[in-house]
Tab-separated table of C-alpha atoms in Angstrom:
chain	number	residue	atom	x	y	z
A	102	UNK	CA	223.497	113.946	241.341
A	103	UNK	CA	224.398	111.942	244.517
A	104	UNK	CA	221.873	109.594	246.754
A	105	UNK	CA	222.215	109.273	249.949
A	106	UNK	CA	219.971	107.430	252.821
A	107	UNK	CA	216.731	107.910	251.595
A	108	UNK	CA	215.279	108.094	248.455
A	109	UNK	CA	213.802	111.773	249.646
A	110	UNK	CA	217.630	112.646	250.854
A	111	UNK	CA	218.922	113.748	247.689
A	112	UNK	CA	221.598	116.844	247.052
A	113	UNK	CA	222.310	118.421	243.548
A	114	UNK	CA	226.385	118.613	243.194
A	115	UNK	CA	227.096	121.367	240.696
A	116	UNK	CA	230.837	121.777	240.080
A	117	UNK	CA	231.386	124.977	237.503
A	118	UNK	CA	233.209	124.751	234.259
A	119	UNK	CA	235.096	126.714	232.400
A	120	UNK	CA	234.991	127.071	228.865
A	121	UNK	CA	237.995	128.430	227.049
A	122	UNK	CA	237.007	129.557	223.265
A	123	UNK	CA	238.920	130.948	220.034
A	124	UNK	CA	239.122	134.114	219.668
A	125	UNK	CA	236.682	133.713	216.188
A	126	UNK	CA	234.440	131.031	218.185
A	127	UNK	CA	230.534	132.352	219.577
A	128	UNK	CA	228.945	131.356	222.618
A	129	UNK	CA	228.490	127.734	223.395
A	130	UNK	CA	224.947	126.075	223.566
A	131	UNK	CA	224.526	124.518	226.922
A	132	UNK	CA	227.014	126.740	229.268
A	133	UNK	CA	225.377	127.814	232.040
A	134	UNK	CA	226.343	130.969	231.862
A	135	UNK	CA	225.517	133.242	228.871
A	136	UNK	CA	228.324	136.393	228.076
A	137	UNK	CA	226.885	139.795	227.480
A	138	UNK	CA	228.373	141.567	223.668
A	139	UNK	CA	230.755	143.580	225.768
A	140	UNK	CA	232.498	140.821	227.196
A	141	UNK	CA	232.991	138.533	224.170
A	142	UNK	CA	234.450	141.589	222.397
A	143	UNK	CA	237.028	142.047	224.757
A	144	UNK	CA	237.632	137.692	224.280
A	145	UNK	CA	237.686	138.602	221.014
A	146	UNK	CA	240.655	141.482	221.296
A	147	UNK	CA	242.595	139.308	224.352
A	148	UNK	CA	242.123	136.514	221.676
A	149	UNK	CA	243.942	138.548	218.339
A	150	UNK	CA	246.369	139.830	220.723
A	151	UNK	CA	247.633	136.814	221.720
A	152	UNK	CA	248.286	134.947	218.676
A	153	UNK	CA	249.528	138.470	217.435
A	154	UNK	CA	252.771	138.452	220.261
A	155	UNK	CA	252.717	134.552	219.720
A	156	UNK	CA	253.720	135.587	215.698
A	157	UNK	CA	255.995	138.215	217.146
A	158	UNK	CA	258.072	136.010	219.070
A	159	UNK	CA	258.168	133.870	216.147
A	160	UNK	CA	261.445	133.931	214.661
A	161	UNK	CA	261.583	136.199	211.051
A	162	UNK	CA	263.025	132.460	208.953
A	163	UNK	CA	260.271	130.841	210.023
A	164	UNK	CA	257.831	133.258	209.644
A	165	UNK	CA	258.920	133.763	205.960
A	166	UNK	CA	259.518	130.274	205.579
A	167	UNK	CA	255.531	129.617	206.455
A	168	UNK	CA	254.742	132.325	204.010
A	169	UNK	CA	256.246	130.057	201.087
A	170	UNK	CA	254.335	127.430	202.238
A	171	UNK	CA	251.577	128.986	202.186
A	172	UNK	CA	251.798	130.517	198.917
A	173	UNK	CA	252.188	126.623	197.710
A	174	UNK	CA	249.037	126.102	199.207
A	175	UNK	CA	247.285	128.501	197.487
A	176	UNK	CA	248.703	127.489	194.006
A	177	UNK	CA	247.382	124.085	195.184
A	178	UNK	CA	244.130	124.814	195.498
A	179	UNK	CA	243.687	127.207	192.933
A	180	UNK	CA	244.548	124.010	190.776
A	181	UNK	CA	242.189	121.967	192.540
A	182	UNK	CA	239.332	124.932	192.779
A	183	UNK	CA	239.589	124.331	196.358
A	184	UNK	CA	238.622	127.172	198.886
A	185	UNK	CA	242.372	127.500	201.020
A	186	UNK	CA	240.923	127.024	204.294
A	187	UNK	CA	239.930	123.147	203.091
A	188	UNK	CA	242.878	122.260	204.977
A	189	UNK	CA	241.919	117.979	205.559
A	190	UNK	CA	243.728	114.585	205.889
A	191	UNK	CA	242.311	114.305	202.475
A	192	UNK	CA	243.238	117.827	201.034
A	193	UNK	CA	246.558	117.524	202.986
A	194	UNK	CA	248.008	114.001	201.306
A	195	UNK	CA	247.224	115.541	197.914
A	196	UNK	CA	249.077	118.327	198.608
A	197	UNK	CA	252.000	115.853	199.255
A	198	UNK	CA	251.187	113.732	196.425
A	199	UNK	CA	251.725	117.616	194.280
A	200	UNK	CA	254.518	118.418	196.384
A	201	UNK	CA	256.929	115.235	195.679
A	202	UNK	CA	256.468	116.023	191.624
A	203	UNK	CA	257.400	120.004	192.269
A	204	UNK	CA	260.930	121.168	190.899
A	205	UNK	CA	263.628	120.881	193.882
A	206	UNK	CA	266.336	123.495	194.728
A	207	UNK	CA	268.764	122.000	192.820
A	208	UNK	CA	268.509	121.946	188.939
A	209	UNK	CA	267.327	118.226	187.699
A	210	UNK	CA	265.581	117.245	191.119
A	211	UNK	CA	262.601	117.304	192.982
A	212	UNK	CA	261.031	119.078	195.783
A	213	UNK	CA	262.980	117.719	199.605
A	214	UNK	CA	260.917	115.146	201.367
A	215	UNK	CA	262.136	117.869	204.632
A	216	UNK	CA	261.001	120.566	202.837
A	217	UNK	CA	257.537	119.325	202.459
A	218	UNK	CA	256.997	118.726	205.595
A	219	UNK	CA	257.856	121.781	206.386
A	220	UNK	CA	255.111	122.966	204.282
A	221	UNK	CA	252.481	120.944	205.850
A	222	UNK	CA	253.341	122.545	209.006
A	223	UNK	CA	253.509	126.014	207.484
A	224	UNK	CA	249.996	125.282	206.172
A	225	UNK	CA	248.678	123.896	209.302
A	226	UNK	CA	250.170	126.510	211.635
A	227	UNK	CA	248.920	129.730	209.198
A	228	UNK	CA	245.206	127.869	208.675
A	229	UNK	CA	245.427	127.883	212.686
A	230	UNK	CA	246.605	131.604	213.387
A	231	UNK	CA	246.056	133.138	210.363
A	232	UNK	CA	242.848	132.068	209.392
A	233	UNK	CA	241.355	130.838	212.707
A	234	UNK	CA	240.457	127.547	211.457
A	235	UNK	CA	239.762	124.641	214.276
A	236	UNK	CA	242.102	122.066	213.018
A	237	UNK	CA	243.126	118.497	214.646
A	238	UNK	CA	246.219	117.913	215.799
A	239	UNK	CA	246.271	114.480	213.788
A	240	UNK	CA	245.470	116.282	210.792
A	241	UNK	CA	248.420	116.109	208.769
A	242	UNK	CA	249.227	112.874	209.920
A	243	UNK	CA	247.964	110.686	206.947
A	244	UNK	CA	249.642	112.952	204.624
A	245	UNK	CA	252.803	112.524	206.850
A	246	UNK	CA	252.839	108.829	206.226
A	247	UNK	CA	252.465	108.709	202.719
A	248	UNK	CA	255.354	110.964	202.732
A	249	UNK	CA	257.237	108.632	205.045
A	250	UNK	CA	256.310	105.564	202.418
A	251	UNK	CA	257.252	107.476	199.352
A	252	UNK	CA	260.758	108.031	201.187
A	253	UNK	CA	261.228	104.589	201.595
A	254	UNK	CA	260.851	104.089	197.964
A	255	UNK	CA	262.963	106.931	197.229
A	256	UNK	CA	266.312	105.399	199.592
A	257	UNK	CA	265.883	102.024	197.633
A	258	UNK	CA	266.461	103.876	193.938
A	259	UNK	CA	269.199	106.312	195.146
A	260	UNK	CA	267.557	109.475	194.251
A	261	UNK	CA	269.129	112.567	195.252
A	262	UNK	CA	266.639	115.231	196.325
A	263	UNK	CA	267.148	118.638	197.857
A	264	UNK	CA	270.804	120.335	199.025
A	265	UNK	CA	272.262	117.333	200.490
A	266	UNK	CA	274.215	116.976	203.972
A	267	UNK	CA	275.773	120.423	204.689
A	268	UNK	CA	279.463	120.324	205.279
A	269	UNK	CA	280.883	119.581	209.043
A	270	UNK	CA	282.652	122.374	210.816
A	271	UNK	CA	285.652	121.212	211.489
A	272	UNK	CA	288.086	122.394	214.673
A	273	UNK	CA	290.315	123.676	211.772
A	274	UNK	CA	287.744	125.758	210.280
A	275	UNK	CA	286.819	126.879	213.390
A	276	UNK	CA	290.646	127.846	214.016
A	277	UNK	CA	290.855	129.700	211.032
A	278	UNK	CA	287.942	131.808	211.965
A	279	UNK	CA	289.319	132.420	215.450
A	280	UNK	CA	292.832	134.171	213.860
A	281	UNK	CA	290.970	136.439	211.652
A	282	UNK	CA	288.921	137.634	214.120
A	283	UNK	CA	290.153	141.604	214.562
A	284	UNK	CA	291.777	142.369	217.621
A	285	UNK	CA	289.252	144.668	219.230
A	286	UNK	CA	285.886	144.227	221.490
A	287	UNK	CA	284.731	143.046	217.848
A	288	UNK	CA	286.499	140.301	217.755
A	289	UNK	CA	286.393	139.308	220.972
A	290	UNK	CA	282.767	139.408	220.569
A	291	UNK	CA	282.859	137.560	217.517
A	292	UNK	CA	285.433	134.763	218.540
A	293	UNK	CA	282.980	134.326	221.658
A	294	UNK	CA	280.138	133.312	219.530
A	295	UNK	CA	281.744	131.175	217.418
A	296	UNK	CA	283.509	128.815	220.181
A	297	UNK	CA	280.319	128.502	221.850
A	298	UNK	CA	278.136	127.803	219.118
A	299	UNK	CA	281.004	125.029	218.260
A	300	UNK	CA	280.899	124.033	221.552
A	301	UNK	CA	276.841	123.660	221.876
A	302	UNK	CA	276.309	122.599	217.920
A	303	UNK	CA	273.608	125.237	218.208
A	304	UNK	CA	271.863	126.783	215.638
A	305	UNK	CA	272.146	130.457	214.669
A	306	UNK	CA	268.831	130.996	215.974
A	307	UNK	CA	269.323	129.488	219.838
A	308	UNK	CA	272.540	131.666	219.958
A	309	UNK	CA	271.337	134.433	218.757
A	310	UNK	CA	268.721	134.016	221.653
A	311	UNK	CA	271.530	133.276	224.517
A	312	UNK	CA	271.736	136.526	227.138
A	313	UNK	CA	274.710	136.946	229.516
A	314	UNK	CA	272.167	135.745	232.128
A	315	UNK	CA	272.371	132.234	230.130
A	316	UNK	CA	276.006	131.779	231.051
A	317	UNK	CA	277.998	130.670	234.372
């Protein structure tokens, strides 16, 4: 309301709003505006379809990958007779605390300090889209730190955890691969990738994404 002059001069500002919802959410007490059924279905489909082309464009590793984590999850909380969509700071920092004790890929060790924060992600992300759950983005970030601190502990005793450094490729691995290469469009193809991959240190993913478009 603004007050101008007089106390009789007096003009009502209204400035609309508008109210983006999830796609599981119902109308929202207070909006001026009220949406008839037919509307709020089609929210409703515009809503699934989205986050279904967002997991589309997702790539198939990480999509798996988020699968596992999930599936720890649920373990989890069966364990804890917790329903899976009690995803909290609370719930969240035991499930790192459960994590850190878990047998790692290698025979003798435990669970990756990466790899479980990979799984809180995986658990966030899938209680997000896959669920529909209304989640903070500072949710996981107590659980983060004690993972952080526990870390810390772990670099002062030495311990060895998950696969280790991978091994650098080297210019004479790379050379190698170059004069095996077949001498056909194959090849070509094939020694193409590999010298620009070398060249950007890119993942298999990004170049597997480049188009001829990408290059100059």
């Amino acid at each position: 309301m603004e007050q101008t002059g007089t106390s009789a001069d007096v003009r009502h500002v209204v400035t609309p709003t508008v109210v983006l919802l999830p796609a599981s959410a119902g109308p929202v007490a207070g909006t001026a505006e009220t949406f008839t059924p037919d509307v709020l279905a089609k929210f409703q489909e515009l809503g699934e379809r989205s986050a279904q082309h967002e997991k589309n464009l997702r790539p198939k590793n990480t999509s798996d990958s988020y699968a596992a984590d999930w599936k720890q999850w649920e373990q989890f909380c069966a364990l804890l007779e917790l329903p899976v969509t009690a995803i909290t700071p609370g719930s969240l920092t035991a499930f790192v605390e459960w994590l850190w004790w878990q047998p790692g890929w290698k025979e003798g060790t435990y669970t990756a300090p990466s790899t479980i924060d990979r799984r809180l992600s995986g658990v966030v992300v899938t209680g997000r889209t896959g669920h529909h759950l209304v989640l903070d983005k500072t949710v996981a970030a107590r659980a983060r730190r004690v993972l952080k601190a526990k870390v810390k502990e772990m670099e002062k005793t030495k311990e060895t955890r998950g696969r280790g450094l991978a091994p650098a490729l080297l210019a004479e691995h790379l050379r190698a691969s170059v004069i095996a290469a077949p001498d056909n469009r194959l090849g070509i193809r094939g020694r193409s990738i590999g010298l620009t991959a070398f060249a950007i240190a890119g993942r298999e993913h990004e170049v597997a994404f480049l188009r001829v478009r990408d290059f100059v």
